[in-house]
Amino acid sequence: MASLNHSLEMDTEEKVRENGPTDAVKSKWVRLNVGGTYFLTTRTTLCRDPKSFLCRLCQEDPDLNSDTDETGAYLIDRDPTYFGPVLNYLRHGKLVLNKDLAEEGVLEEAEFYNITSLIKLVKDRMRDRDTRNATGARKHVYRVLQCQEEELTQMVSTMSDGWRFEQLINIGSSYTYGNEDQSEFLCVVSRELSNTNGVSTIEPTDKAKILQERASRVREHRS
């Protein structure tokens, strides 16, 4: 009996080689002509979202005017560059983009094909990207104020909203008041601003350099 079954399987394989794939195999695969570029995929992949345009297309929805070319491929007048990531998303559920492709382009295609899960995913990624860019665009403006020892408390307590104390540098004695020497200080304050405000900013490394140079000039002048 086993030898009989094996013989039948061999006969079936031989017929497939001679006559090509069966109608069942052919119906599993779908050929798409997207903007002149051909894509080959399965009906299962295209029907990952049952309400999408692609699922309706391969199910030959009578409400869709689904033209085909001379090879039998469904004609879709869209950008093939962005169709690749859309098709791969339907295959494995992940959105992978080359660095030269933008989320906005994928969103346009996802909305056209009505793939709701991909629309949500792209919008979430765009929102996260914009948030990161907005955070990265914020800079700190630094100011260096020169004051005397008796002025420190008043200066710190009267700083405007948004400004905060960063560093205090003693640059030496400036004068004698009574029997006490009164020191002079450089006070560094900072405020967070957006680059779009057109305010010139000083990076932390530049700030340290400015402080060192100014303190050196003051000490040289007093000596």
Coordinates of N, CA and C in Angstrom, one line a residue:
M1 N 0.8 -1.2 0.0 CA 0.0 0.0 0.0 C 0.9 1.2 0.0
A2 N 1.9 1.2 0.8 CA 2.8 2.4 0.9 C 3.5 2.6 -0.5
S3 N 3.9 1.5 -1.1 CA 4.5 1.7 -2.4 C 3.5 2.3 -3.5
L4 N 2.2 2.0 -3.3 CA 1.2 2.5 -4.2 C 1.1 4.0 -4.0
N5 N 1.0 4.5 -2.7 CA 0.9 5.9 -2.4 C 2.1 6.6 -3.0
H6 N 3.3 6.1 -2.8 CA 4.5 6.7 -3.3 C 4.5 6.9 -4.8
S7 N 4.0 5.8 -5.5 CA 3.9 5.9 -6.9 C 2.9 7.0 -7.4
L8 N 1.8 7.2 -6.6 CA 0.8 8.2 -7.0 C 1.4 9.6 -6.8
E9 N 2.2 9.8 -5.7 CA 2.9 11.1 -5.5 C 3.9 11.4 -6.6
M10 N 4.6 10.4 -7.0 CA 5.6 10.6 -8.1 C 4.9 11.0 -9.4
D11 N 3.7 10.3 -9.7 CA 3.0 10.6 -10.9 C 2.5 12.1 -10.8
T12 N 2.0 12.6 -9.6 CA 1.5 13.9 -9.5 C 2.6 14.9 -9.7
E13 N 3.8 14.7 -9.1 CA 4.9 15.6 -9.3 C 5.3 15.7 -10.8
E14 N 5.3 14.5 -11.4 CA 5.7 14.5 -12.8 C 4.7 15.3 -13.7
K15 N 3.4 15.3 -13.3 CA 2.4 16.0 -14.1 C 2.6 17.5 -13.9
V16 N 3.0 17.9 -12.6 CA 3.2 19.3 -12.3 C 4.4 19.9 -13.2
R17 N 5.4 19.0 -13.3 CA 6.6 19.4 -14.1 C 6.3 19.6 -15.5
E18 N 5.4 18.7 -16.0 CA 5.1 18.7 -17.4 C 4.0 19.7 -17.8
N19 N 3.0 19.9 -16.9 CA 1.9 20.7 -17.3 C 1.9 22.1 -16.6
G20 N 2.9 22.3 -15.7 CA 2.9 23.6 -14.9 C 2.0 23.5 -13.7
P21 N 2.0 24.5 -12.9 CA 1.2 24.5 -11.6 C -0.2 24.4 -11.9
T22 N -0.9 23.8 -10.9 CA -2.4 23.7 -11.0 C -3.1 25.0 -10.8
D23 N -4.4 25.0 -11.0 CA -5.2 26.2 -10.8 C -5.2 26.6 -9.4
A24 N -5.1 25.7 -8.4 CA -5.1 26.0 -7.0 C -3.8 26.7 -6.7
V25 N -2.7 26.3 -7.3 CA -1.4 27.0 -7.0 C -1.4 28.4 -7.6
K26 N -2.0 28.5 -8.8 CA -2.0 29.8 -9.5 C -2.9 30.8 -8.7
S27 N -4.0 30.3 -8.2 CA -4.9 31.2 -7.5 C -4.3 31.7 -6.2
K28 N -3.3 31.1 -5.7 CA -2.6 31.5 -4.4 C -1.8 32.8 -4.6
W29 N -1.2 32.9 -5.8 CA -0.3 34.0 -6.1 C -1.0 35.1 -6.9
V30 N -0.6 36.4 -6.6 CA -1.1 37.5 -7.3 C 0.0 38.4 -7.8
R31 N -0.2 38.8 -9.1 CA 0.8 39.6 -9.7 C 0.3 41.1 -9.8
L32 N 1.1 42.0 -9.4 CA 0.7 43.4 -9.4 C 1.6 44.2 -10.2
N33 N 1.1 45.2 -11.0 CA 1.9 46.1 -11.8 C 1.6 47.5 -11.2
V34 N 2.6 47.9 -10.3 CA 2.4 49.2 -9.6 C 3.3 50.2 -10.3
G35 N 2.7 51.1 -11.0 CA 3.5 52.2 -11.6 C 4.6 51.7 -12.6
G36 N 4.3 50.5 -13.2 CA 5.3 49.9 -14.1 C 6.3 48.9 -13.5
T37 N 6.2 48.8 -12.2 CA 7.1 47.8 -11.5 C 6.2 46.6 -11.1
Y38 N 6.7 45.4 -11.3 CA 6.0 44.2 -11.0 C 6.3 43.7 -9.6
F39 N 5.2 43.3 -8.8 CA 5.4 42.7 -7.5 C 4.6 41.4 -7.5
L40 N 5.2 40.3 -6.9 CA 4.5 39.0 -6.8 C 4.3 38.7 -5.4
T41 N 3.1 38.4 -5.0 CA 2.8 38.1 -3.6 C 1.6 37.2 -3.5
T42 N 1.2 36.8 -2.3 CA 0.1 35.9 -2.2 C -1.2 36.6 -1.8
R43 N -2.3 36.0 -2.0 CA -3.6 36.5 -1.6 C -3.7 36.7 -0.1
T44 N -3.0 35.7 0.6 CA -3.0 35.8 2.1 C -2.4 37.1 2.6
T45 N -1.2 37.5 2.0 CA -0.6 38.7 2.3 C -1.4 39.9 2.1
L46 N -2.0 40.0 0.9 CA -2.8 41.1 0.5 C -4.1 41.3 1.3
C47 N -4.5 40.2 1.9 CA -5.7 40.2 2.7 C -5.5 40.2 4.2
R48 N -4.2 40.7 4.5 CA -3.9 40.8 5.9 C -4.9 41.8 6.6
D49 N -5.3 42.8 5.8 CA -6.3 43.7 6.3 C -7.5 43.5 5.4
P50 N -8.6 42.8 5.9 CA -9.7 42.4 5.0 C -10.4 43.6 4.4
K51 N -10.3 44.8 5.0 CA -11.0 46.0 4.4 C -10.2 46.8 3.5
S52 N -9.0 46.4 3.3 CA -8.1 47.2 2.5 C -8.4 47.1 1.0
F53 N -7.9 48.1 0.2 CA -8.1 48.1 -1.2 C -7.5 46.8 -1.9
L54 N -6.3 46.5 -1.4 CA -5.6 45.3 -2.0 C -6.3 44.0 -1.8
C55 N -6.9 43.9 -0.6 CA -7.7 42.6 -0.4 C -8.9 42.6 -1.3
R56 N -9.6 43.7 -1.4 CA -10.8 43.8 -2.3 C -10.3 43.5 -3.8
L57 N -9.1 44.0 -4.1 CA -8.7 43.9 -5.5 C -8.4 42.4 -5.9
C58 N -7.7 41.7 -5.0 CA -7.4 40.3 -5.3 C -8.6 39.4 -5.1
Q59 N -9.6 39.8 -4.4 CA -10.9 39.1 -4.3 C -11.8 39.4 -5.5
E60 N -11.3 40.3 -6.4 CA -12.1 40.7 -7.6 C -13.5 41.2 -7.2
D61 N -13.4 42.2 -6.2 CA -14.6 42.9 -5.8 C -15.3 43.6 -7.0
P62 N -16.5 43.3 -7.2 CA -17.2 43.8 -8.4 C -17.3 45.4 -8.4
D63 N -17.2 45.9 -7.2 CA -17.3 47.4 -7.0 C -16.0 48.1 -7.5
L64 N -14.9 47.3 -7.7 CA -13.6 47.9 -8.1 C -13.4 47.7 -9.6
N65 N -13.0 48.7 -10.2 CA -12.6 48.6 -11.6 C -11.2 48.2 -11.7
S66 N -10.9 46.8 -11.7 CA -9.6 46.3 -11.6 C -9.1 45.9 -13.0
D67 N -8.4 46.8 -13.7 CA -7.8 46.5 -15.0 C -6.6 45.7 -14.8
T68 N -6.3 44.9 -15.8 CA -5.1 44.1 -15.8 C -4.3 44.3 -17.1
D69 N -3.0 44.1 -17.1 CA -2.2 44.3 -18.3 C -2.1 43.0 -19.1
E70 N -1.3 42.9 -20.1 CA -1.2 41.8 -21.0 C -0.7 40.5 -20.3
T71 N 0.0 40.7 -19.1 CA 0.5 39.5 -18.4 C -0.5 39.0 -17.3
G72 N -1.6 39.8 -17.2 CA -2.6 39.4 -16.2 C -2.4 40.1 -14.8
A73 N -1.4 40.9 -14.7 CA -1.1 41.6 -13.5 C -2.1 42.8 -13.3
Y74 N -2.5 43.0 -12.0 CA -3.4 44.0 -11.7 C -2.7 45.4 -11.9
L75 N -3.3 46.3 -12.5 CA -2.7 47.6 -12.8 C -3.1 48.6 -11.6
I76 N -2.0 49.2 -11.0 CA -2.2 50.1 -9.9 C -1.4 51.4 -10.2
D77 N -2.0 52.5 -10.4 CA -1.3 53.7 -10.7 C -0.8 54.4 -9.5
R78 N 0.2 53.8 -8.8 CA 0.8 54.4 -7.6 C 2.3 54.3 -7.7
D79 N 3.0 55.0 -6.7 CA 4.5 55.0 -6.7 C 5.0 53.7 -6.2
P80 N 5.8 52.9 -7.1 CA 6.3 51.6 -6.6 C 7.3 51.7 -5.6
T81 N 8.0 52.9 -5.5 CA 9.1 53.0 -4.4 C 8.5 52.9 -3.0
Y82 N 7.3 53.4 -2.8 CA 6.7 53.4 -1.5 C 5.8 52.1 -1.3
F83 N 5.5 51.5 -2.5 CA 4.6 50.3 -2.3 C 5.4 49.1 -1.7
G84 N 6.8 49.1 -2.0 CA 7.6 48.0 -1.4 C 7.5 48.0 0.1
P85 N 7.7 49.1 0.9 CA 7.5 49.0 2.3 C 6.1 48.7 2.8
V86 N 5.1 49.1 2.0 CA 3.7 48.7 2.3 C 3.5 47.2 2.2
L87 N 4.0 46.7 1.1 CA 3.9 45.2 0.9 C 4.6 44.4 2.0
N88 N 5.8 44.9 2.3 CA 6.6 44.2 3.3 C 5.9 44.3 4.7
Y89 N 5.3 45.4 5.0 CA 4.5 45.5 6.2 C 3.4 44.4 6.3
L90 N 2.7 44.2 5.2 CA 1.7 43.2 5.1 C 2.2 41.8 5.3
R91 N 3.5 41.6 4.9 CA 4.1 40.3 5.0 C 4.5 40.0 6.4
H92 N 5.1 40.9 7.1 CA 5.7 40.6 8.4 C 5.3 41.5 9.5
G93 N 4.5 42.5 9.2 CA 3.9 43.4 10.3 C 4.9 44.4 10.8
K94 N 6.0 44.7 10.1 CA 7.0 45.7 10.5 C 7.2 46.7 9.4
L95 N 7.4 47.9 9.8 CA 7.6 49.0 8.8 C 9.1 49.3 8.8
V96 N 9.7 48.9 7.6 CA 11.2 49.1 7.5 C 11.4 50.1 6.3
L97 N 12.0 51.2 6.6 CA 12.2 52.3 5.6 C 13.7 52.5 5.3
N98 N 14.0 52.7 4.0 CA 15.4 53.2 3.7 C 15.5 54.6 4.1
K99 N 16.8 55.1 4.3 CA 17.0 56.4 4.8 C 16.5 57.5 3.9
D100 N 16.3 57.1 2.6 CA 15.9 58.1 1.6 C 14.4 58.2 1.5
L101 N 13.7 57.4 2.3 CA 12.2 57.4 2.2 C 11.6 58.1 3.4
A102 N 10.5 58.8 3.3 CA 9.9 59.6 4.3 C 8.6 58.9 4.8
E103 N 8.3 59.0 6.1 CA 7.1 58.5 6.6 C 5.9 59.1 5.9
E104 N 6.0 60.4 5.5 CA 4.9 61.0 4.9 C 4.5 60.3 3.6
G105 N 5.5 59.8 2.8 CA 5.2 59.1 1.6 C 4.5 57.7 1.9
V106 N 4.9 57.0 2.9 CA 4.3 55.8 3.3 C 2.8 56.0 3.8
L107 N 2.6 57.1 4.5 CA 1.3 57.5 5.0 C 0.3 57.7 3.8
E108 N 0.8 58.4 2.8 CA 0.0 58.6 1.6 C -0.5 57.3 1.0
E109 N 0.5 56.3 0.9 CA 0.1 55.0 0.3 C -0.8 54.2 1.2
A110 N -0.5 54.3 2.5 CA -1.3 53.5 3.5 C -2.8 54.0 3.5
E111 N -2.9 55.3 3.3 CA -4.3 55.9 3.3 C -5.0 55.5 2.0
F112 N -4.2 55.5 0.9 CA -4.8 55.1 -0.4 C -5.3 53.7 -0.4
Y113 N -4.4 52.8 0.2 CA -4.8 51.3 0.2 C -5.7 51.0 1.4
N114 N -6.0 52.0 2.2 CA -6.9 51.8 3.4 C -6.4 50.7 4.3
I115 N -5.1 50.7 4.7 CA -4.5 49.8 5.6 C -4.5 50.5 7.0
T116 N -5.5 50.3 7.8 CA -5.7 51.1 9.0 C -4.6 50.9 10.0
S117 N -4.1 49.7 10.2 CA -3.1 49.5 11.2 C -1.8 50.2 10.8
L118 N -1.5 50.2 9.5 CA -0.3 50.9 9.0 C -0.4 52.4 9.1
I119 N -1.6 52.9 8.9 CA -1.9 54.3 9.0 C -1.6 54.8 10.5
K120 N -2.1 54.0 11.4 CA -1.8 54.3 12.8 C -0.3 54.2 13.2
L121 N 0.3 53.2 12.7 CA 1.8 53.0 13.0 C 2.6 54.2 12.4
V122 N 2.3 54.6 11.2 CA 3.1 55.7 10.6 C 2.8 57.0 11.3
K123 N 1.6 57.3 11.7 CA 1.3 58.5 12.4 C 2.0 58.5 13.8
D124 N 2.0 57.4 14.4 CA 2.7 57.3 15.7 C 4.2 57.6 15.6
R125 N 4.8 57.0 14.5 CA 6.2 57.3 14.3 C 6.5 58.7 13.9
M126 N 5.6 59.3 13.1 CA 5.8 60.7 12.8 C 5.7 61.6 14.0
R127 N 4.8 61.3 14.9 CA 4.6 62.1 16.1 C 5.8 61.9 17.0
D128 N 6.4 60.7 17.1 CA 7.6 60.5 17.9 C 8.8 61.3 17.3
R129 N 8.9 61.2 16.0 CA 10.0 61.9 15.3 C 9.9 63.4 15.5
D130 N 8.7 64.0 15.4 CA 8.5 65.4 15.6 C 8.8 65.8 17.0
T131 N 8.4 65.0 18.0 CA 8.7 65.3 19.4 C 10.2 65.3 19.6
R132 N 10.9 64.3 19.0 CA 12.4 64.3 19.2 C 13.1 65.5 18.6
N133 N 12.6 65.9 17.4 CA 13.2 67.0 16.7 C 12.9 68.3 17.5
A134 N 11.7 68.4 18.1 CA 11.4 69.6 18.9 C 12.2 69.7 20.1
T135 N 12.5 68.5 20.8 CA 13.3 68.5 22.0 C 14.8 68.8 21.6
G136 N 15.2 68.3 20.5 CA 16.6 68.5 20.1 C 16.9 69.9 19.7
A137 N 15.8 70.6 19.3 CA 16.0 72.0 18.8 C 16.1 73.0 19.9
R138 N 15.9 72.6 21.1 CA 16.0 73.5 22.2 C 17.4 73.6 22.7
K139 N 17.8 74.9 22.9 CA 19.2 75.2 23.4 C 19.2 76.0 24.6
H140 N 20.4 76.1 25.2 CA 20.5 76.9 26.4 C 21.3 78.2 26.1
V141 N 20.8 79.3 26.5 CA 21.5 80.6 26.3 C 22.2 80.9 27.7
Y142 N 23.4 81.2 27.6 CA 24.2 81.5 28.8 C 24.6 82.9 28.9
R143 N 24.5 83.5 30.1 CA 25.0 84.9 30.3 C 25.9 84.9 31.5
V144 N 26.9 85.7 31.4 CA 28.0 85.9 32.4 C 27.8 87.3 33.0
L145 N 27.5 87.3 34.3 CA 27.3 88.6 35.0 C 28.4 88.8 36.0
Q146 N 28.9 90.0 36.1 CA 29.9 90.4 37.0 C 29.3 91.1 38.2
C147 N 29.6 90.7 39.4 CA 29.0 91.4 40.6 C 29.9 91.3 41.8
Q148 N 29.6 92.1 42.7 CA 30.4 92.1 44.0 C 29.7 91.2 45.0
E149 N 30.5 90.9 46.0 CA 30.0 89.9 47.0 C 28.7 90.3 47.7
E150 N 28.6 91.6 48.0 CA 27.4 92.1 48.7 C 26.2 92.1 47.8
E151 N 26.4 92.0 46.5 CA 25.3 92.0 45.5 C 24.8 90.6 45.1
L152 N 25.5 89.6 45.6 CA 25.1 88.2 45.1 C 23.7 87.8 45.5
T153 N 23.4 88.0 46.8 CA 22.0 87.5 47.3 C 20.9 88.2 46.5
Q154 N 21.0 89.6 46.4 CA 20.0 90.3 45.7 C 19.9 89.9 44.2
M155 N 21.0 89.7 43.6 CA 21.0 89.3 42.1 C 20.3 88.0 41.9
V156 N 20.7 87.0 42.7 CA 20.1 85.6 42.6 C 18.6 85.7 42.9
S157 N 18.2 86.4 43.8 CA 16.8 86.4 44.2 C 15.9 87.2 43.3
T158 N 16.5 88.1 42.5 CA 15.7 88.9 41.5 C 15.9 88.4 40.1
M159 N 16.4 87.2 39.8 CA 16.6 86.8 38.5 C 15.2 86.6 37.8
S160 N 15.1 86.9 36.5 CA 13.8 86.8 35.8 C 13.4 85.4 35.7
D161 N 12.1 85.2 35.4 CA 11.5 83.8 35.2 C 12.2 83.2 34.1
G162 N 12.6 81.9 34.2 CA 13.2 81.1 33.2 C 14.7 81.1 33.3
W163 N 15.3 82.1 34.0 CA 16.7 82.1 34.2 C 17.1 81.3 35.4
R164 N 18.2 80.6 35.4 CA 18.6 79.8 36.6 C 20.1 79.9 36.8
F165 N 20.5 79.8 38.0 CA 21.9 79.9 38.4 C 22.6 78.7 38.0
E166 N 23.8 78.9 37.4 CA 24.6 77.8 36.9 C 26.0 77.6 37.6
Q167 N 26.7 78.7 37.7 CA 28.1 78.7 38.3 C 28.5 80.0 38.8
L168 N 29.3 80.0 39.9 CA 29.9 81.2 40.5 C 31.4 81.1 40.5
I169 N 32.1 82.1 40.0 CA 33.5 82.1 39.9 C 34.1 83.3 40.7
N170 N 34.9 83.0 41.6 CA 35.6 84.1 42.4 C 36.8 84.6 41.6
I171 N 36.8 85.9 41.2 CA 37.9 86.4 40.4 C 38.8 87.3 41.2
G172 N 38.7 87.2 42.5 CA 39.6 87.9 43.4 C 39.0 89.1 44.1
S173 N 39.8 89.7 45.0 CA 39.4 90.9 45.7 C 39.4 92.1 44.9
S174 N 38.4 93.0 45.0 CA 38.3 94.2 44.2 C 38.5 95.4 45.0
Y175 N 38.1 95.4 46.3 CA 38.2 96.6 47.1 C 38.1 96.3 48.5
T176 N 38.5 97.2 49.4 CA 38.4 97.0 50.8 C 37.3 97.8 51.4
Y177 N 36.4 97.2 52.1 CA 35.3 97.9 52.8 C 35.5 97.8 54.3
G178 N 35.8 98.8 55.0 CA 36.1 98.7 56.4 C 37.4 97.9 56.6
N179 N 37.3 96.9 57.4 CA 38.4 96.0 57.6 C 38.4 94.8 56.8
E180 N 37.4 94.6 55.9 CA 37.2 93.4 55.1 C 37.4 93.7 53.6
D181 N 38.0 92.7 53.0 CA 38.1 92.7 51.6 C 36.8 92.2 50.9
Q182 N 36.3 92.9 50.0 CA 35.1 92.5 49.3 C 35.5 91.9 47.9
S183 N 35.1 90.6 47.7 CA 35.5 89.9 46.5 C 34.5 90.2 45.4
E184 N 35.0 90.0 44.1 CA 34.2 90.2 43.0 C 34.0 88.8 42.3
F185 N 32.8 88.6 41.7 CA 32.5 87.3 41.2 C 32.0 87.4 39.7
L186 N 32.1 86.3 39.0 CA 31.4 86.1 37.7 C 30.3 85.1 38.0
C187 N 29.1 85.5 37.7 CA 27.9 84.6 37.9 C 27.4 84.2 36.6
V188 N 27.3 82.9 36.4 CA 26.8 82.3 35.1 C 25.3 81.9 35.3
V189 N 24.4 82.4 34.5 CA 23.0 82.0 34.5 C 22.7 81.5 33.1
S190 N 21.6 80.7 33.0 CA 21.2 80.1 31.7 C 19.7 80.1 31.6
R191 N 19.3 80.0 30.4 CA 17.8 79.9 30.1 C 17.6 79.1 28.8
E192 N 16.6 78.2 28.8 CA 16.3 77.3 27.7 C 15.5 78.0 26.7
L193 N 16.0 78.1 25.4 CA 15.2 78.7 24.3 C 15.2 77.8 23.1
S194 N 14.3 78.1 22.2 CA 14.2 77.3 21.0 C 15.1 78.0 20.0
N195 N 15.7 77.2 19.1 CA 16.5 77.8 18.0 C 15.7 78.7 17.1
T196 N 14.4 78.5 17.0 CA 13.6 79.2 16.0 C 13.4 80.7 16.5
N197 N 13.8 81.0 17.7 CA 13.6 82.3 18.2 C 14.6 83.3 17.7
G198 N 15.6 82.8 17.0 CA 16.6 83.6 16.4 C 17.6 84.1 17.5
V199 N 17.7 83.5 18.6 CA 18.6 84.0 19.7 C 19.9 83.2 19.5
S200 N 21.0 83.9 19.5 CA 22.3 83.2 19.4 C 22.6 82.5 20.7
T201 N 23.1 81.3 20.6 CA 23.3 80.5 21.8 C 24.8 80.2 22.0
I202 N 25.1 79.9 23.2 CA 26.5 79.5 23.5 C 26.5 78.1 24.1
E203 N 27.2 77.2 23.4 CA 27.3 75.9 23.9 C 28.1 75.8 25.2
P204 N 27.8 74.7 26.0 CA 28.6 74.6 27.2 C 30.1 74.6 27.1
T205 N 30.6 74.1 26.0 CA 32.1 74.1 25.8 C 32.5 75.5 25.6
D206 N 31.8 76.3 24.8 CA 32.1 77.7 24.6 C 32.0 78.5 25.8
K207 N 31.0 78.2 26.7 CA 30.8 78.9 27.9 C 32.0 78.8 28.8
A208 N 32.5 77.5 28.9 CA 33.7 77.3 29.8 C 34.9 78.1 29.3
K209 N 35.1 78.2 28.0 CA 36.2 78.9 27.4 C 36.1 80.4 27.7
I210 N 34.9 80.9 27.5 CA 34.6 82.4 27.8 C 34.9 82.7 29.2
L211 N 34.5 81.9 30.1 CA 34.7 82.1 31.6 C 36.2 82.1 31.9
Q212 N 36.9 81.2 31.4 CA 38.3 81.1 31.6 C 39.1 82.3 31.1
E213 N 38.7 82.7 29.9 CA 39.4 83.9 29.3 C 39.1 85.2 30.1
R214 N 37.8 85.3 30.5 CA 37.4 86.5 31.2 C 38.0 86.6 32.6
A215 N 38.1 85.5 33.3 CA 38.7 85.4 34.6 C 40.2 85.7 34.5
S216 N 40.8 85.2 33.4 CA 42.3 85.5 33.3 C 42.5 87.0 33.0
R217 N 41.7 87.6 32.2 CA 41.9 89.0 31.9 C 41.7 89.9 33.2
V218 N 40.7 89.5 34.0 CA 40.4 90.2 35.2 C 41.6 90.1 36.2
R219 N 42.1 88.9 36.3 CA 43.3 88.7 37.2 C 44.5 89.4 36.8
E220 N 44.8 89.4 35.5 CA 45.9 90.2 34.9 C 45.8 91.6 35.1
H221 N 44.5 92.1 35.0 CA 44.3 93.6 35.2 C 44.6 94.0 36.7
R222 N 44.2 93.1 37.6 CA 44.3 93.4 39.0 C 45.7 93.3 39.5
S223 N 46.5 92.4 38.8 CA 47.9 92.2 39.2 C 48.7 93.3 38.7

